[in-house]
Amino acid sequence: MSKLDINKIRSDFPIFADKSLVYLDSAATTQKPKQVIDAVSDFYSNYYANVHRGIYDLSIKATEAYHSARKKVANFINASDWRSIVFTSGTTESINLVAYSWARKNLHKGDEILITEMEHHSNIVPWQLVAEETGVTLKYIPINTDGTLDLSNIGELITNKTKLVSVIHQSNVFGTINPIKEIIVKAKSVNALTFIDAAQSIPHSPINVQDWDCDFLAFSGHKMLGPTGIGVLYGKTELLDSMTPFMGGGDMINSVTMAKSTWNDIPYKFEAGTPKIAQAIGLGAAIDYINEIGLANIHEYGKHLLIIALEKLRTVDGLTIYGHKVGESCSVISFNLEGVHPHDLAQFLDQDGIAVRAGHHCAQPIMDKLGVSSTIRASFYLYNTEKEINKLRDSLKKTVSFFSKL
Ligand code: C6P
């Protein structure tokens, strides 16, 4: 049985005052509890000021809250040093930062970057741009149509030429949880660096960067109950230290003369301009909220919901579910209904108050592999209930019945 008090949790989210809303799009972005909204509002209402600049009380208070948020992030992923935590605008910026500040500076023609066919576009396009500019070869670990990685040829794909392996932890299309540790060990055997895209897994699974020993890891605040506009790049301090800045401006400098500038220490070296203060404070509150409930409990509940949802959706005639046949997966189900375009289906569901995503989910190589242009995706989080899954199943059955009469 669930260790979560779902009624209490739902009452924390102002948006669920609308009892007709069935929100099944948390893989795109999660709803926000009042604890996060209040933390942001409290900052703007009661101690708003810029950080790292003012020698006055408000600015000191704001700076302390901002710094405390960074420490909460470090603890959340078990980073040994808060200087490993760079605040970015989201996963996409975190990946681009490493593509610009590390890959473009350190990789050359003949080197290889290895990613997978399961990646979100944000973990494909930055490396394609690097490949175009540097002559580096971009290689892909293939996927199976059951939604898992095909690691059978990993020994041939990871070679002495491989300089970076960048892999999605949990698929935003299938929900598959990839064997990250195994991949990291393989990458290390050829001294390649490792980058983990944890955008989807971070709200669901405890992550321990010291245990994985990954070099970089990225995630977004808005997918873990936090505000939009804030994300995290974790990087090993010696790597971040060795990298050049991504953007120039305020906060990232040590000194500026007409002739030359020198850089601030990490992580500030990568945080040009006025920082994302309110967003970081909101992210810190989101982490407090998740910690209070317990990530292990959230993970268990997510698995419980997934099992129920798979069981119920499998009773709908003409429904094809992608993935979930073997291996570990979490919180996300992609599917199509025979004879109904996913965008039309999403509109039918919307009429019953059910919010799902329809499209390619920014993962077109997966769609190519599945031989479809798009799917419907239902995704769950700690505030969803079995009753909502029943509503999804019933609405799908209603649509099947409607089309069968045409
Ligand atoms: N996926 C989805 O509906 P940003 O947009 O920077 O916060 O996150 C990008 C990103 C990177 N990696 C993975 C695995 C992701 O799922 C996402 C965002 C959303 O699936 C929006 S496309």
Short mmCIF file of C-alpha atoms and ligand atoms in Angstrom, two decimals:
data_model
loop_
_atom_site.label_atom_id
_atom_site.label_comp_id
_atom_site.label_asym_id
_atom_site.label_seq_id
_atom_site.Cartn_x
_atom_site.Cartn_y
_atom_site.Cartn_z
CA MET A 1 0.00 0.00 0.00
CA SER A 2 1.03 3.57 -0.61
CA LYS A 3 2.91 5.37 2.15
CA LEU A 4 1.74 8.66 0.64
CA ASP A 5 -1.19 10.63 2.01
CA ILE A 6 -2.58 11.50 -1.42
CA ASN A 7 -5.47 13.62 -0.13
CA LYS A 8 -3.05 15.76 1.86
CA ILE A 9 -0.66 15.95 -1.10
CA ARG A 10 -3.44 17.00 -3.49
CA SER A 11 -4.58 19.67 -1.07
CA ASP A 12 -1.06 21.16 -1.25
CA PHE A 13 -1.51 21.91 -4.98
CA PRO A 14 -3.79 24.92 -5.60
CA ILE A 15 -4.47 23.82 -9.19
CA PHE A 16 -6.29 20.71 -7.97
CA ALA A 17 -8.97 22.89 -6.40
CA ASP A 18 -10.43 22.32 -9.86
CA LYS A 19 -11.77 18.82 -9.17
CA SER A 20 -12.43 18.15 -12.86
CA LEU A 21 -8.73 18.35 -13.82
CA VAL A 22 -6.93 15.06 -14.49
CA TYR A 23 -3.36 16.16 -15.03
CA LEU A 24 -1.35 13.40 -16.70
CA ASP A 25 1.46 15.47 -18.22
CA SER A 26 4.02 15.63 -15.44
CA ALA A 27 6.83 14.40 -17.71
CA ALA A 28 6.43 17.72 -19.56
CA THR A 29 6.27 19.72 -16.36
CA THR A 30 4.92 19.13 -12.86
CA GLN A 31 2.32 21.16 -10.99
CA LYS A 32 3.51 23.26 -8.03
CA PRO A 33 2.66 22.84 -4.35
CA LYS A 34 1.79 25.94 -2.34
CA GLN A 35 5.01 25.46 -0.36
CA VAL A 36 6.98 26.28 -3.54
CA ILE A 37 4.65 29.09 -4.62
CA ASP A 38 4.80 30.56 -1.10
CA ALA A 39 8.61 30.37 -0.95
CA VAL A 40 8.88 32.35 -4.20
CA SER A 41 6.20 34.80 -3.10
CA ASP A 42 7.86 35.22 0.32
CA PHE A 43 11.14 36.14 -1.37
CA TYR A 44 9.50 38.72 -3.64
CA SER A 45 7.30 40.08 -0.81
CA ASN A 46 9.68 40.11 2.14
CA TYR A 47 13.39 39.98 1.31
CA TYR A 48 13.75 40.67 -2.39
CA ALA A 49 17.15 42.05 -3.44
CA ASN A 50 19.98 41.14 -5.77
CA VAL A 51 22.60 38.70 -4.48
CA HIS A 52 26.41 38.84 -4.19
CA ARG A 53 26.30 42.63 -4.56
CA GLY A 54 24.72 44.56 -1.71
CA ILE A 55 26.23 45.05 1.74
CA TYR A 56 22.78 45.64 3.18
CA ASP A 57 20.52 43.37 5.18
CA LEU A 58 18.05 42.44 2.43
CA SER A 59 20.77 41.50 -0.02
CA ILE A 60 22.57 39.44 2.62
CA LYS A 61 19.33 37.58 3.40
CA ALA A 62 18.66 36.96 -0.31
CA THR A 63 22.25 35.77 -0.84
CA GLU A 64 21.94 33.35 2.10
CA ALA A 65 18.68 31.90 0.77
CA TYR A 66 20.16 31.55 -2.72
CA HIS A 67 23.27 29.81 -1.36
CA SER A 68 21.16 27.55 0.84
CA ALA A 69 19.21 26.43 -2.27
CA ARG A 70 22.47 25.41 -3.94
CA LYS A 71 23.44 23.36 -0.90
CA LYS A 72 20.03 21.65 -0.92
CA VAL A 73 20.60 20.66 -4.56
CA ALA A 74 24.07 19.32 -3.73
CA ASN A 75 22.67 17.21 -0.87
CA PHE A 76 19.78 16.00 -3.02
CA ILE A 77 22.13 14.31 -5.50
CA ASN A 78 24.80 13.58 -2.88
CA ALA A 79 27.41 15.85 -4.46
CA SER A 80 30.36 16.20 -2.09
CA ASP A 81 30.91 19.89 -2.89
CA TRP A 82 28.33 22.67 -3.46
CA ARG A 83 30.74 24.21 -5.99
CA SER A 84 29.79 21.32 -8.30
CA ILE A 85 26.30 22.78 -8.68
CA VAL A 86 25.90 25.29 -11.52
CA PHE A 87 22.49 26.93 -11.85
CA THR A 88 21.32 27.08 -15.45
CA SER A 89 17.94 27.74 -17.06
CA GLY A 90 17.27 23.99 -17.44
CA THR A 91 18.56 20.67 -18.71
CA THR A 92 18.90 22.04 -22.24
CA GLU A 93 21.19 24.87 -21.17
CA SER A 94 23.20 22.52 -18.93
CA ILE A 95 23.96 20.24 -21.88
CA ASN A 96 24.77 23.17 -24.16
CA LEU A 97 27.11 24.60 -21.51
CA VAL A 98 29.23 21.44 -21.57
CA ALA A 99 29.02 21.23 -25.36
CA TYR A 100 30.43 24.78 -25.63
CA SER A 101 32.78 25.01 -22.69
CA TRP A 102 34.19 21.48 -22.64
CA ALA A 103 33.51 19.63 -25.93
CA ARG A 104 34.37 22.44 -28.37
CA LYS A 105 37.59 23.17 -26.50
CA ASN A 106 38.79 19.62 -25.94
CA LEU A 107 37.59 17.46 -28.83
CA HIS A 108 39.07 17.14 -32.29
CA LYS A 109 38.52 15.32 -35.58
CA GLY A 110 38.93 11.60 -34.97
CA ASP A 111 37.38 11.76 -31.49
CA GLU A 112 33.94 10.25 -30.87
CA ILE A 113 30.92 11.21 -28.77
CA LEU A 114 28.52 8.39 -27.96
CA ILE A 115 24.85 9.02 -27.19
CA THR A 116 21.76 6.83 -27.67
CA GLU A 117 18.79 6.74 -30.03
CA MET A 118 16.63 7.23 -26.91
CA GLU A 119 17.77 10.80 -26.26
CA HIS A 120 15.61 13.88 -26.05
CA HIS A 121 16.57 16.40 -28.78
CA SER A 122 18.33 18.43 -26.08
CA ASN A 123 20.91 15.65 -25.75
CA ILE A 124 21.29 15.18 -29.51
CA VAL A 125 21.39 18.59 -31.17
CA PRO A 126 24.15 20.19 -29.00
CA TRP A 127 26.46 17.27 -29.89
CA GLN A 128 25.49 17.44 -33.58
CA LEU A 129 26.54 21.10 -33.52
CA VAL A 130 29.84 20.13 -31.86
CA ALA A 131 30.36 17.43 -34.49
CA GLU A 132 29.72 19.88 -37.35
CA GLU A 133 32.18 22.43 -35.97
CA THR A 134 34.96 20.12 -34.82
CA GLY A 135 34.77 17.09 -37.11
CA VAL A 136 34.08 14.83 -34.11
CA THR A 137 32.04 11.71 -34.96
CA LEU A 138 28.69 11.31 -33.21
CA LYS A 139 27.65 7.71 -32.60
CA TYR A 140 24.45 6.21 -31.24
CA ILE A 141 23.71 3.22 -29.00
CA PRO A 142 20.67 1.73 -30.79
CA ILE A 143 17.32 1.08 -29.14
CA ASN A 144 15.09 -1.96 -29.37
CA THR A 145 11.43 -1.45 -30.26
CA ASP A 146 10.57 -2.72 -26.75
CA GLY A 147 11.86 0.60 -25.43
CA THR A 148 15.20 -0.61 -24.08
CA LEU A 149 18.76 0.19 -25.10
CA ASP A 150 20.48 -2.43 -27.24
CA LEU A 151 23.74 -2.75 -25.34
CA SER A 152 24.82 -5.94 -27.15
CA ASN A 153 27.48 -4.04 -29.15
CA ILE A 154 28.55 -1.62 -26.45
CA GLY A 155 32.07 -3.06 -26.51
CA GLU A 156 32.40 -2.04 -30.18
CA LEU A 157 30.71 1.35 -29.73
CA ILE A 158 32.90 2.44 -26.82
CA THR A 159 36.49 2.51 -28.04
CA ASN A 160 39.69 4.43 -27.37
CA LYS A 161 38.33 7.13 -29.67
CA THR A 162 35.31 7.70 -27.39
CA LYS A 163 35.82 10.91 -25.39
CA LEU A 164 32.30 11.46 -24.07
CA VAL A 165 29.32 9.19 -23.38
CA SER A 166 26.11 11.16 -22.82
CA VAL A 167 23.04 9.13 -21.88
CA ILE A 168 19.45 9.66 -20.78
CA HIS A 169 18.69 8.06 -17.39
CA GLN A 170 14.94 7.69 -17.80
CA SER A 171 13.24 7.90 -21.21
CA ASN A 172 10.64 10.65 -21.58
CA VAL A 173 8.82 8.47 -24.15
CA PHE A 174 8.96 4.93 -22.72
CA GLY A 175 9.73 5.59 -19.06
CA THR A 176 12.57 3.06 -19.36
CA ILE A 177 15.25 3.40 -16.68
CA ASN A 178 18.62 2.74 -18.28
CA PRO A 179 21.49 0.83 -16.62
CA ILE A 180 23.52 4.00 -16.08
CA LYS A 181 26.12 2.52 -13.75
CA GLU A 182 26.98 -0.22 -16.23
CA ILE A 183 27.39 2.35 -19.04
CA ILE A 184 29.54 4.61 -16.85
CA VAL A 185 31.85 1.71 -15.95
CA LYS A 186 32.28 0.92 -19.68
CA ALA A 187 32.97 4.58 -20.50
CA LYS A 188 35.55 4.80 -17.73
CA SER A 189 37.39 1.77 -19.07
CA VAL A 190 38.45 3.95 -22.04
CA ASN A 191 38.77 7.16 -19.97
CA ALA A 192 35.75 8.77 -21.63
CA LEU A 193 33.82 11.39 -19.69
CA THR A 194 30.19 10.71 -18.82
CA PHE A 195 27.15 12.99 -18.93
CA ILE A 196 23.79 11.86 -17.53
CA ASP A 197 20.53 13.52 -18.58
CA ALA A 198 18.46 13.09 -15.43
CA ALA A 199 15.61 15.42 -16.49
CA GLN A 200 12.99 12.68 -16.21
CA SER A 201 14.41 10.59 -13.38
CA ILE A 202 15.21 13.33 -10.87
CA PRO A 203 11.60 13.69 -9.58
CA HIS A 204 11.20 9.92 -9.21
CA SER A 205 14.46 8.19 -8.27
CA PRO A 206 17.16 8.90 -5.71
CA ILE A 207 20.36 9.87 -7.57
CA ASN A 208 23.80 9.61 -6.04
CA VAL A 209 26.48 11.21 -8.24
CA GLN A 210 29.29 9.93 -6.03
CA ASP A 211 28.05 6.37 -6.33
CA TRP A 212 27.69 6.67 -10.12
CA ASP A 213 30.95 8.61 -10.38
CA CYS A 214 29.57 10.44 -13.43
CA ASP A 215 31.39 13.56 -14.62
CA PHE A 216 28.33 15.66 -15.47
CA LEU A 217 24.61 15.41 -14.74
CA ALA A 218 21.75 17.71 -15.74
CA PHE A 219 18.15 18.28 -14.71
CA SER A 220 15.37 20.91 -14.70
CA GLY A 221 13.58 22.41 -11.70
CA HIS A 222 10.17 22.58 -13.37
CA LYS A 223 9.95 18.78 -13.72
CA MET A 224 10.44 18.30 -9.95
CA LEU A 225 7.78 20.64 -8.51
CA GLY A 226 10.05 23.70 -8.83
CA PRO A 227 9.71 26.86 -10.90
CA THR A 228 10.45 27.19 -14.60
CA GLY A 229 13.66 28.93 -15.65
CA ILE A 230 15.97 27.02 -13.31
CA GLY A 231 18.03 23.92 -13.94
CA VAL A 232 21.18 22.31 -12.70
CA LEU A 233 24.46 21.25 -14.16
CA TYR A 234 26.43 19.03 -11.80
CA GLY A 235 30.08 18.75 -12.76
CA LYS A 236 33.14 17.40 -10.98
CA THR A 237 34.96 20.40 -9.55
CA GLU A 238 38.26 19.68 -11.30
CA LEU A 239 36.47 19.55 -14.66
CA LEU A 240 34.46 22.72 -14.06
CA ASP A 241 37.66 24.42 -12.91
CA SER A 242 39.42 23.47 -16.13
CA MET A 243 36.62 24.76 -18.39
CA THR A 244 36.29 28.22 -19.90
CA PRO A 245 33.12 30.29 -19.31
CA PHE A 246 30.01 29.66 -21.38
CA MET A 247 28.75 33.26 -21.30
CA GLY A 248 30.37 36.53 -20.33
CA GLY A 249 28.92 39.27 -18.14
CA GLY A 250 28.38 40.11 -14.48
CA ASP A 251 28.84 37.64 -11.60
CA MET A 252 31.18 35.38 -13.62
CA ILE A 253 34.17 37.72 -13.49
CA ASN A 254 36.94 38.28 -10.99
CA SER A 255 38.34 41.42 -12.60
CA VAL A 256 37.80 43.35 -15.82
CA THR A 257 40.21 45.78 -17.44
CA MET A 258 40.05 47.26 -20.93
CA ALA A 259 42.72 44.75 -21.93
CA LYS A 260 41.65 41.55 -20.21
CA SER A 261 39.26 39.86 -17.80
CA THR A 262 39.73 37.07 -15.29
CA TRP A 263 37.10 34.65 -14.10
CA ASN A 264 35.31 34.10 -10.84
CA ASP A 265 35.59 30.74 -9.07
CA ILE A 266 33.23 27.87 -9.86
CA PRO A 267 30.26 27.67 -9.94
CA TYR A 268 29.89 31.46 -10.49
CA LYS A 269 32.21 31.32 -13.52
CA PHE A 270 29.29 29.73 -15.40
CA GLU A 271 26.54 31.98 -14.06
CA ALA A 272 26.82 35.22 -16.02
CA GLY A 273 24.41 38.03 -15.16
CA THR A 274 21.95 38.45 -12.31
CA PRO A 275 21.29 34.90 -11.10
CA LYS A 276 17.97 33.05 -11.07
CA ILE A 277 17.41 33.95 -7.44
CA ALA A 278 13.65 33.42 -7.03
CA GLN A 279 13.78 30.27 -9.14
CA ALA A 280 16.63 28.79 -7.07
CA ILE A 281 14.77 29.54 -3.83
CA GLY A 282 11.68 27.88 -5.32
CA LEU A 283 13.75 24.85 -6.34
CA GLY A 284 15.10 24.62 -2.79
CA ALA A 285 11.51 24.60 -1.48
CA ALA A 286 10.61 21.86 -4.01
CA ILE A 287 13.51 19.75 -2.72
CA ASP A 288 12.34 20.29 0.88
CA TYR A 289 8.85 19.17 -0.17
CA ILE A 290 10.13 16.03 -1.92
CA ASN A 291 12.44 15.20 1.01
CA GLU A 292 9.60 15.57 3.48
CA ILE A 293 7.56 12.96 1.60
CA GLY A 294 10.61 10.85 0.79
CA LEU A 295 11.91 10.13 -2.68
CA ALA A 296 11.89 6.38 -2.00
CA ASN A 297 8.16 6.60 -1.14
CA ILE A 298 7.52 8.67 -4.27
CA HIS A 299 9.40 6.10 -6.36
CA GLU A 300 7.40 3.23 -4.90
CA TYR A 301 4.10 5.05 -5.48
CA GLY A 302 5.12 5.86 -9.07
CA LYS A 303 5.78 2.17 -9.74
CA HIS A 304 2.44 1.25 -8.13
CA LEU A 305 0.56 3.74 -10.37
CA LEU A 306 2.40 2.51 -13.45
CA ILE A 307 1.45 -1.13 -12.81
CA ILE A 308 -2.21 -0.16 -12.35
CA ALA A 309 -2.18 2.06 -15.44
CA LEU A 310 -0.61 -0.62 -17.65
CA GLU A 311 -3.16 -3.16 -16.43
CA LYS A 312 -6.11 -0.83 -17.12
CA LEU A 313 -4.92 0.53 -20.46
CA ARG A 314 -4.29 -3.00 -21.74
CA THR A 315 -8.08 -3.56 -21.55
CA VAL A 316 -8.71 -0.88 -24.22
CA ASP A 317 -9.31 -2.36 -27.69
CA GLY A 318 -6.90 -1.23 -30.41
CA LEU A 319 -4.43 0.38 -27.99
CA THR A 320 -0.71 -0.10 -28.67
CA ILE A 321 1.55 0.61 -25.72
CA TYR A 322 5.21 1.32 -26.56
CA GLY A 323 7.86 -0.17 -24.28
CA HIS A 324 7.19 -1.63 -20.81
CA LYS A 325 7.76 -5.20 -21.98
CA VAL A 326 11.02 -5.86 -20.15
CA GLY A 327 13.28 -4.09 -17.69
CA GLU A 328 12.64 -1.31 -15.23
CA SER A 329 10.45 1.66 -16.10
CA CYS A 330 8.68 4.49 -14.33
CA SER A 331 5.79 6.94 -14.52
CA VAL A 332 5.39 7.33 -18.30
CA ILE A 333 3.25 5.44 -20.83
CA SER A 334 3.23 6.22 -24.56
CA PHE A 335 0.53 4.72 -26.70
CA ASN A 336 -1.57 5.03 -29.84
CA LEU A 337 -5.15 4.09 -30.56
CA GLU A 338 -5.76 2.36 -33.85
CA GLY A 339 -7.39 4.63 -36.43
CA VAL A 340 -7.25 7.79 -34.28
CA HIS A 341 -4.60 10.46 -34.76
CA PRO A 342 -2.84 11.22 -31.45
CA HIS A 343 -3.70 14.93 -31.68
CA ASP A 344 -7.40 14.10 -32.16
CA LEU A 345 -7.24 11.63 -29.29
CA ALA A 346 -5.65 14.23 -27.02
CA GLN A 347 -8.55 16.57 -27.84
CA PHE A 348 -11.10 13.87 -27.03
CA LEU A 349 -9.38 13.27 -23.68
CA ASP A 350 -9.25 17.01 -23.03
CA GLN A 351 -13.03 17.16 -23.36
CA ASP A 352 -13.13 14.84 -20.33
CA GLY A 353 -10.70 17.10 -18.46
CA ILE A 354 -7.72 14.80 -19.05
CA ALA A 355 -4.43 16.53 -19.91
CA VAL A 356 -1.94 14.36 -21.81
CA ARG A 357 0.79 15.20 -24.28
CA ALA A 358 0.49 14.26 -27.97
CA GLY A 359 3.39 14.56 -30.39
CA HIS A 360 6.94 13.32 -30.93
CA HIS A 361 7.95 14.39 -27.40
CA CYS A 362 11.16 15.98 -28.74
CA ALA A 363 12.44 12.47 -29.44
CA GLN A 364 12.01 12.05 -33.19
CA PRO A 365 14.65 9.29 -33.55
CA ILE A 366 12.45 7.14 -31.26
CA MET A 367 9.39 7.86 -33.40
CA ASP A 368 11.40 6.84 -36.51
CA LYS A 369 12.35 3.59 -34.80
CA LEU A 370 8.73 2.89 -33.83
CA GLY A 371 7.56 3.81 -37.35
CA VAL A 372 5.09 6.45 -36.09
CA SER A 373 5.07 10.23 -36.32
CA SER A 374 3.70 10.77 -32.83
CA THR A 375 2.15 9.14 -29.77
CA ILE A 376 -0.03 10.03 -26.83
CA ARG A 377 1.88 10.16 -23.57
CA ALA A 378 0.32 9.88 -20.12
CA SER A 379 2.71 10.57 -17.26
CA PHE A 380 2.12 10.38 -13.53
CA TYR A 381 3.47 11.93 -10.38
CA LEU A 382 2.87 11.84 -6.66
CA TYR A 383 -0.48 13.66 -6.87
CA ASN A 384 -2.13 11.25 -9.33
CA THR A 385 -4.62 8.60 -8.24
CA GLU A 386 -6.06 5.29 -9.35
CA LYS A 387 -9.39 7.09 -9.88
CA GLU A 388 -7.72 9.33 -12.47
CA ILE A 389 -6.30 6.31 -14.26
CA ASN A 390 -9.82 4.84 -14.37
CA LYS A 391 -11.02 8.10 -15.95
CA LEU A 392 -8.30 7.83 -18.59
CA ARG A 393 -9.27 4.24 -19.36
CA ASP A 394 -12.99 5.11 -19.52
CA SER A 395 -12.41 8.10 -21.76
CA LEU A 396 -10.30 5.97 -24.11
CA LYS A 397 -13.01 3.31 -24.22
CA LYS A 398 -15.60 6.00 -24.96
CA THR A 399 -13.46 7.21 -27.88
CA VAL A 400 -13.12 3.65 -29.22
CA SER A 401 -16.88 3.25 -29.04
CA PHE A 402 -17.46 6.62 -30.77
CA PHE A 403 -15.17 5.72 -33.67
CA SER A 404 -16.60 2.23 -34.03
CA LYS A 405 -20.03 3.76 -34.75
CA LEU A 406 -18.79 6.06 -37.55
N1 C6P B 1 11.11 16.99 -21.86
C1 C6P B 1 8.81 16.42 -22.31
O1 C6P B 1 7.61 16.68 -22.45
P1 C6P B 1 14.17 21.45 -20.51
O2 C6P B 1 13.19 21.79 -21.60
O3 C6P B 1 15.52 22.05 -20.75
O4 C6P B 1 13.64 21.70 -19.14
O5 C6P B 1 14.33 19.85 -20.55
C2 C6P B 1 14.72 19.23 -21.75
C3 C6P B 1 14.70 17.75 -21.59
C4 C6P B 1 15.89 17.05 -21.62
N2 C6P B 1 15.93 15.72 -21.43
C5 C6P B 1 14.81 15.03 -21.22
C6 C6P B 1 14.92 13.55 -20.97
C7 C6P B 1 13.58 15.65 -21.21
O6 C6P B 1 12.46 14.93 -21.00
C8 C6P B 1 13.51 17.05 -21.41
C9 C6P B 1 12.19 17.77 -21.46
C10 C6P B 1 9.75 17.51 -21.89
O7 C6P B 1 9.25 15.27 -22.48
C11 C6P B 1 9.59 18.73 -22.75
S1 C6P B 1 10.01 18.45 -24.43
#
